Short mmCIF file of C-alpha atoms and ligand atoms in Angstrom, two decimals:
data_model
loop_
_atom_site.label_atom_id
_atom_site.label_comp_id
_atom_site.label_asym_id
_atom_site.label_seq_id
_atom_site.Cartn_x
_atom_site.Cartn_y
_atom_site.Cartn_z
CA MET A 1 13.44 -23.38 23.16
CA ALA A 2 14.19 -22.02 20.07
CA SER A 3 13.01 -25.44 18.21
CA ASP A 4 9.76 -25.13 21.03
CA GLY A 5 9.52 -21.82 19.38
CA ARG A 6 9.98 -22.86 15.80
CA ARG A 7 7.71 -25.84 15.90
CA ARG A 8 5.01 -23.40 17.77
CA ARG A 9 4.97 -20.91 14.27
CA ARG A 10 4.60 -23.92 11.97
CA LEU A 11 1.12 -25.08 13.90
CA PRO A 12 -0.12 -21.85 15.54
CA LEU A 13 -3.29 -23.46 16.80
CA SER A 14 -2.68 -26.43 19.14
CA LEU A 15 -5.22 -28.45 20.41
CA ARG A 16 -5.00 -29.01 23.88
CA ARG A 17 -4.76 -32.78 24.81
CA ASN A 18 -4.11 -33.86 28.59
CA ALA A 19 -6.36 -31.05 29.16
CA VAL A 20 -6.43 -30.21 33.15
CA ALA A 21 -9.50 -29.35 35.16
CA TRP A 22 -9.29 -26.06 36.62
CA GLU A 23 -9.25 -27.42 40.05
CA ARG A 24 -6.32 -29.68 39.51
CA GLN A 25 -4.02 -27.37 37.67
CA ARG A 26 -0.92 -26.99 39.47
CA PRO A 27 -1.18 -24.06 42.16
CA THR A 28 0.96 -21.02 41.90
CA TRP A 29 0.39 -18.93 45.39
CA ARG A 30 4.31 -20.80 46.35
CA ASP A 31 5.73 -19.41 43.22
CA ALA A 32 3.70 -15.82 43.28
CA LYS A 33 5.59 -14.64 46.25
CA PRO A 34 4.14 -11.36 47.67
CA ALA A 35 7.50 -9.74 47.83
CA LEU A 36 8.67 -10.30 44.41
CA ILE A 37 5.36 -8.48 43.25
CA ALA A 38 6.43 -6.12 45.64
CA GLY A 39 10.07 -5.59 44.17
CA ALA A 40 8.69 -5.83 40.55
CA LEU A 41 6.04 -2.74 41.16
CA LYS A 42 8.96 -0.74 43.18
CA ARG A 43 11.53 -0.48 40.71
CA ALA A 44 8.63 0.03 38.28
CA GLN A 45 7.71 2.90 40.72
CA ALA A 46 10.81 4.42 40.89
CA ARG A 47 10.86 4.43 36.84
CA PRO A 48 10.66 7.79 35.37
CA SER A 49 7.66 8.79 33.41
CA GLY A 50 8.37 12.57 32.76
CA ASN A 51 4.57 13.67 34.11
CA TRP A 52 2.83 11.89 31.15
CA TYR A 53 -0.38 10.40 31.59
CA VAL A 54 -2.27 8.57 28.87
CA VAL A 55 -5.52 9.89 28.45
CA GLY A 56 -7.02 8.03 25.91
CA ALA A 57 -7.14 6.82 22.23
CA SER A 58 -5.89 8.93 19.50
CA ARG A 59 -8.71 7.48 17.42
CA ASP A 60 -11.18 8.75 19.95
CA VAL A 61 -9.55 12.57 19.10
CA GLY A 62 -11.30 14.24 16.46
CA GLY A 63 -13.96 15.14 15.20
CA ASP A 64 -16.41 18.42 16.42
CA ARG A 65 -16.21 17.23 20.37
CA PRO A 66 -12.98 17.32 22.38
CA LEU A 67 -11.61 14.02 24.22
CA GLY A 68 -12.82 14.86 28.17
CA ARG A 69 -10.72 13.37 31.37
CA THR A 70 -9.98 14.48 34.55
CA VAL A 71 -6.74 13.38 35.46
CA ALA A 72 -5.33 13.03 39.36
CA GLY A 73 -8.57 15.97 40.15
CA GLN A 74 -7.59 18.03 37.21
CA GLU A 75 -10.51 18.43 34.02
CA VAL A 76 -8.52 17.83 30.70
CA VAL A 77 -9.44 18.81 26.85
CA VAL A 78 -7.82 16.90 24.19
CA TRP A 79 -9.01 18.29 20.38
CA ARG A 80 -6.96 18.24 16.78
CA ASP A 81 -5.98 21.97 15.23
CA THR A 82 -6.60 22.83 12.04
CA GLY A 83 -3.17 20.74 11.02
CA GLY A 84 -4.59 17.70 12.86
CA ARG A 85 -2.29 18.37 15.63
CA VAL A 86 -3.43 17.03 19.26
CA VAL A 87 -3.61 20.20 21.79
CA ALA A 88 -4.67 19.89 25.29
CA GLY A 89 -5.03 21.83 28.11
CA PRO A 90 -7.19 22.61 30.93
CA GLY A 91 -11.16 21.79 30.88
CA VAL A 92 -11.81 24.89 33.10
CA CYS A 93 -12.78 27.71 30.37
CA PRO A 94 -10.57 30.83 31.39
CA HIS A 95 -13.74 33.28 31.18
CA LEU A 96 -16.38 32.01 33.58
CA GLY A 97 -14.83 28.11 34.19
CA ALA A 98 -17.82 26.00 31.67
CA PRO A 99 -17.00 22.45 31.25
CA LEU A 100 -14.78 22.92 28.13
CA ARG A 101 -15.74 19.39 27.90
CA ASP A 102 -19.19 19.67 26.68
CA SER A 103 -18.33 22.72 24.24
CA PRO A 104 -17.78 22.12 20.61
CA VAL A 105 -14.41 22.36 18.07
CA ARG A 106 -14.98 24.10 14.74
CA CYS A 107 -12.13 23.88 12.00
CA GLY A 108 -9.89 22.84 14.94
CA THR A 109 -10.72 25.63 17.46
CA LEU A 110 -12.60 24.55 20.91
CA VAL A 111 -15.62 27.26 21.22
CA CYS A 112 -16.67 27.71 25.06
CA HIS A 113 -20.64 27.18 24.37
CA TRP A 114 -21.46 29.82 27.73
CA HIS A 115 -19.97 32.74 25.65
CA GLY A 116 -18.09 31.71 23.18
CA LEU A 117 -14.54 32.02 23.93
CA SER A 118 -12.17 30.02 21.47
CA LEU A 119 -9.35 28.12 22.15
CA ASN A 120 -6.67 27.23 18.94
CA GLY A 121 -4.51 25.92 21.26
CA GLY A 122 -1.91 28.26 21.89
CA PRO A 123 -2.26 30.19 25.30
CA PHE A 124 -5.35 32.65 25.62
CA ALA A 125 -6.59 34.99 28.52
CA GLY A 126 -5.19 33.07 31.24
CA TRP A 127 -5.61 29.44 29.81
CA GLU A 128 -2.33 27.79 29.45
CA PRO A 129 -1.94 24.40 27.05
CA PHE A 130 -0.77 21.07 28.34
CA PRO A 131 2.34 19.37 26.40
CA ALA A 132 0.71 16.55 24.38
CA HIS A 133 1.77 13.48 22.50
CA ASP A 134 -0.23 11.46 19.90
CA ASP A 135 1.92 7.95 19.45
CA GLY A 136 0.05 7.17 16.70
CA VAL A 137 -2.66 4.44 19.16
CA LEU A 138 -2.69 6.41 22.38
CA VAL A 139 -3.08 10.34 23.54
CA TRP A 140 -1.20 11.25 26.50
CA VAL A 141 -0.92 14.86 28.26
CA ARG A 142 2.21 16.14 30.30
CA LEU A 143 1.31 17.57 34.04
CA ASP A 144 4.05 18.84 35.45
CA ALA A 145 1.66 19.61 38.20
CA VAL A 146 0.43 16.63 39.38
CA GLY A 147 3.32 14.53 38.25
CA GLY A 148 5.53 16.33 40.06
CA GLU A 149 8.62 14.42 38.70
CA GLU A 150 11.34 16.02 36.13
CA PRO A 151 9.36 16.48 32.82
CA LEU A 152 10.40 14.75 29.83
CA ASP A 153 10.10 15.92 26.37
CA ALA A 154 8.62 12.68 25.37
CA PRO A 155 6.36 9.66 26.97
CA VAL A 156 7.76 6.16 27.19
CA VAL A 157 6.26 4.40 24.68
CA PRO A 158 6.56 1.11 24.78
CA ARG A 159 8.24 -0.45 21.30
CA ARG A 160 5.44 -1.67 19.03
CA PRO A 161 4.99 -3.90 15.52
CA VAL A 162 5.06 -1.66 12.47
CA PRO A 163 1.53 0.40 12.35
CA THR A 164 0.93 -0.64 8.80
CA ARG A 165 1.47 -4.65 9.22
CA ALA A 166 -0.74 -3.93 12.95
CA LEU A 167 -4.40 -3.88 13.87
CA SER A 168 -4.76 -1.95 16.86
CA ALA A 169 -7.52 -1.67 19.40
CA VAL A 170 -8.00 0.83 22.62
CA TYR A 171 -10.16 -0.52 25.76
CA ALA A 172 -10.69 1.98 28.52
CA GLY A 173 -12.22 1.14 32.40
CA ALA A 174 -12.12 2.53 35.04
CA GLY A 175 -12.38 1.13 39.03
CA VAL A 176 -12.03 2.40 42.78
CA CYS A 177 -8.25 1.74 43.40
CA GLU A 178 -4.87 3.42 42.60
CA PRO A 179 -2.63 3.50 39.45
CA GLU A 180 -0.09 1.13 41.40
CA ASP A 181 -2.98 -1.42 42.08
CA VAL A 182 -3.39 -1.92 38.09
CA VAL A 183 0.05 -2.18 37.89
CA ALA A 184 0.65 -4.68 40.36
CA ASN A 185 -2.13 -7.01 39.62
CA ARG A 186 -0.35 -7.07 35.78
CA LEU A 187 2.80 -8.13 37.94
CA ASP A 188 1.19 -10.61 38.76
CA PRO A 189 1.27 -12.91 35.97
CA TRP A 190 0.56 -16.09 38.16
CA HIS A 191 -2.94 -15.20 38.06
CA GLY A 192 -3.74 -15.79 34.69
CA ALA A 193 -5.02 -19.61 34.50
CA TRP A 194 -6.67 -19.35 37.72
CA PHE A 195 -8.76 -16.57 37.82
CA HIS A 196 -9.43 -16.65 33.84
CA PRO A 197 -9.43 -19.44 32.77
CA TYR A 198 -12.13 -18.76 29.69
CA SER A 199 -8.64 -17.12 28.83
CA PHE A 200 -6.02 -18.40 29.54
CA VAL A 201 -4.88 -22.30 30.27
CA ASP A 202 -1.73 -24.39 30.79
CA LEU A 203 0.86 -21.14 32.35
CA THR A 204 3.62 -21.33 33.30
CA VAL A 205 6.04 -18.41 34.67
CA ALA A 206 9.49 -19.67 33.13
CA ASP A 207 11.41 -16.77 34.48
CA THR A 208 10.72 -13.91 36.89
CA PRO A 209 12.69 -11.16 37.49
CA GLU A 210 15.07 -12.88 39.81
CA SER A 211 15.63 -15.78 37.30
CA ALA A 212 16.45 -13.72 34.50
CA GLY A 213 18.99 -10.97 33.92
CA GLU A 214 16.51 -8.62 33.35
CA ASP A 215 13.10 -7.03 34.94
CA ALA A 216 10.87 -9.00 33.42
CA PHE A 217 8.30 -11.84 33.93
CA ALA A 218 8.13 -14.32 31.11
CA VAL A 219 5.30 -16.59 30.82
CA ASP A 220 4.39 -19.69 28.34
CA VAL A 221 0.52 -19.31 27.98
CA SER A 222 -2.28 -20.66 25.71
CA PHE A 223 -5.22 -18.68 24.72
CA LYS A 224 -8.16 -19.90 24.91
CA VAL A 225 -9.64 -19.71 21.21
CA ALA A 226 -12.63 -22.14 21.28
CA GLY A 227 -13.14 -25.57 23.06
CA ARG A 228 -9.76 -27.17 22.94
CA LEU A 229 -8.37 -24.89 20.39
CA VAL A 230 -5.58 -22.57 21.97
CA VAL A 231 -2.73 -20.41 20.74
CA PRO A 232 0.30 -21.03 22.75
CA VAL A 233 2.94 -18.59 23.26
CA ARG A 234 5.27 -16.90 25.03
CA ALA A 235 5.04 -13.75 26.31
CA VAL A 236 6.77 -11.00 28.38
CA PHE A 237 5.87 -8.54 31.16
CA THR A 238 7.61 -5.27 31.68
CA ALA A 239 7.10 -2.31 33.18
CA PRO A 240 8.62 0.54 31.40
CA GLU A 241 7.75 3.15 33.54
CA PRO A 242 5.48 3.30 36.79
CA ARG A 243 2.36 3.58 35.03
CA THR A 244 2.08 0.82 32.09
CA VAL A 245 2.68 -2.04 31.96
CA VAL A 246 3.24 -4.05 28.94
CA MET A 247 3.29 -7.57 27.39
CA HIS A 248 5.39 -8.71 24.32
CA ILE A 249 4.37 -12.00 22.16
CA ALA A 250 7.83 -12.96 22.27
CA GLU A 251 7.64 -16.35 20.77
CA GLY A 252 4.20 -18.09 18.95
CA GLU A 253 1.64 -16.13 16.63
CA GLY A 254 1.59 -13.09 16.88
CA VAL A 255 5.43 -12.15 18.06
CA GLY A 256 6.11 -9.22 18.42
CA SER A 257 2.30 -8.32 18.92
CA VAL A 258 1.84 -6.12 22.69
CA VAL A 259 -0.52 -5.42 25.07
CA GLU A 260 -0.05 -2.22 26.93
CA THR A 261 -1.79 -1.62 29.89
CA HIS A 262 -1.41 1.61 31.39
CA ALA A 263 -3.46 3.24 34.27
CA THR A 264 -4.43 7.03 34.96
CA PRO A 265 -5.45 8.38 38.63
CA LEU A 266 -9.28 9.87 37.76
CA GLY A 267 -9.49 11.48 41.21
CA PRO A 268 -11.49 10.70 44.42
CA ASP A 269 -14.96 9.84 44.10
CA ALA A 270 -17.98 11.02 45.86
CA SER A 271 -16.87 9.20 48.83
CA GLY A 272 -13.18 10.22 48.49
CA ARG A 273 -12.17 7.05 46.99
CA PRO A 274 -9.50 7.47 44.47
CA ARG A 275 -10.95 6.26 41.27
CA THR A 276 -7.77 5.05 38.29
CA ALA A 277 -8.22 4.77 34.24
CA VAL A 278 -7.31 1.36 32.93
CA ILE A 279 -6.17 2.13 28.96
CA GLU A 280 -5.86 -1.19 27.34
CA ALA A 281 -4.04 -0.95 23.58
CA VAL A 282 -3.52 -4.29 21.93
CA VAL A 283 -1.41 -3.47 19.06
CA ALA A 284 -1.47 -7.22 17.17
CA ALA A 285 0.97 -8.25 14.43
CA SER A 286 1.68 -10.86 12.25
CA ASP A 287 3.52 -12.10 9.32
CA ARG A 288 0.50 -14.84 7.85
CA ARG A 289 -1.39 -14.15 5.07
CA GLY A 290 -4.79 -13.90 6.90
CA PHE A 291 -3.89 -11.63 9.22
CA ALA A 292 -3.95 -8.74 6.19
CA LEU A 293 -7.50 -10.02 5.66
CA ALA A 294 -7.88 -9.56 9.34
CA ARG A 295 -6.78 -6.07 9.07
CA ALA A 296 -9.03 -5.03 6.46
CA ALA A 297 -11.93 -6.46 8.96
CA ALA A 298 -10.56 -4.04 11.46
CA PRO A 299 -13.56 -2.10 11.98
CA VAL A 300 -15.67 -5.55 12.89
CA LEU A 301 -12.40 -7.13 15.04
CA ARG A 302 -12.05 -3.97 16.75
CA PRO A 303 -14.99 -4.63 18.91
CA LEU A 304 -14.48 -7.83 19.33
CA VAL A 305 -10.74 -7.95 21.10
CA ARG A 306 -12.20 -4.84 23.01
CA ALA A 307 -14.93 -6.56 24.47
CA ALA A 308 -12.09 -10.23 24.91
CA SER A 309 -10.20 -7.43 26.56
CA GLY A 310 -13.12 -5.51 28.57
CA ARG A 311 -14.13 -9.19 30.36
CA LEU A 312 -10.36 -9.59 31.38
CA TRP A 313 -10.63 -6.44 32.66
CA ARG A 314 -13.55 -6.71 35.01
CA ASP A 315 -11.87 -9.44 36.75
CA ASP A 316 -8.89 -7.60 37.11
CA LEU A 317 -10.23 -4.71 38.32
CA ALA A 318 -11.90 -6.41 40.88
CA TYR A 319 -8.77 -7.75 41.58
CA ALA A 320 -6.85 -4.35 41.78
CA GLU A 321 -9.99 -2.23 43.56
CA ARG A 322 -9.52 -6.05 46.65
CA ARG A 323 -6.18 -4.76 46.34
CA TRP A 324 -6.45 -1.20 47.70
CA ALA A 325 -9.53 -1.74 49.96
CA LEU A 326 -7.58 -3.78 52.16
CA ARG A 327 -4.35 -1.96 51.35
CA SER A 328 -6.30 1.65 52.48
CA THR A 329 -7.27 -0.37 55.18
CA GLY A 330 -4.40 -2.38 56.31
CA ARG A 331 -5.82 -5.42 55.77
CA PHE A 332 -3.38 -5.95 53.02
CA PRO A 333 -1.63 -9.33 53.03
CA GLY A 334 1.47 -8.79 50.31
CA ALA A 335 2.46 -5.58 52.48
S1 FES B 1 -17.61 30.41 30.39
FE1 FES B 1 -16.61 30.15 28.81
S2 FES B 1 -16.33 32.09 27.44
FE2 FES B 1 -17.38 32.67 29.11
FE1 FE2 B 2 -5.35 -11.06 34.74
#
């Protein structure tokens, strides 16, 4: 594998010869054993999260409006105090219940737009802050009443490339499903080249938690760039906590880059069905010269990365929603 990896690093872009038509690629369903995916999901769910939930992108917190999010039915507002520190708390004004997500932030203070009650992030008039954490890419809030686990001082943040040499983008979407449906989708790497042929080709699952010593899926896959141009990589998928699946690029172009998928329960919709947010952070790294230019062009690239991610997630959310729809009616074949 090492020599193969070296070859890949010299030639990041490959021209796909002997391209196999979509319908003629090897079926993966025999390898994608429902029990194997269910086992990986169960182990992920057993890991501690310390009651931390991803609520959004760090760069979306700041400015003159708080970030408002409902997590498991609990309204939450997040903003930055005068020192730039992220603070969070309930999104219901303690006076007469105004939705604080619609209130402005003035000089680090959230000012209720109904009668002017001011919150600086500390406890006030019955309003109690929630612990908040800014990891530089994502903002997390700790909700002990929702999570019900032993609280942890900080969330389980995946290992990432050094920020100064990385480009990050965050995509957020939502669907009718539970966090476990999002995680189960990510723990099924076999669907990649079948379900997303516009992005992935030549996919082989090289290691599963059964074959490898660690609880990870290793996948050899090529990202489609344009036409027959592809970037072959080895990607390793792990679930460090119950609502996160991380893909590390272990070999090939962008080695060290990560794509983190975080599932945050939002609460029921009008029909009582669960809704879940998918917040995906792409933290791309490269030691190639061109990448310094790519970083400088970050404001332009970011929407592109997000759009690519958005296309994948439209399909993956459909997968997660389908899984929930079948599960909730006792029709899921992988149960
Ligand atoms: S409801 Fe917020 S100050 Fe009255
Ligand atoms: Fe997918």
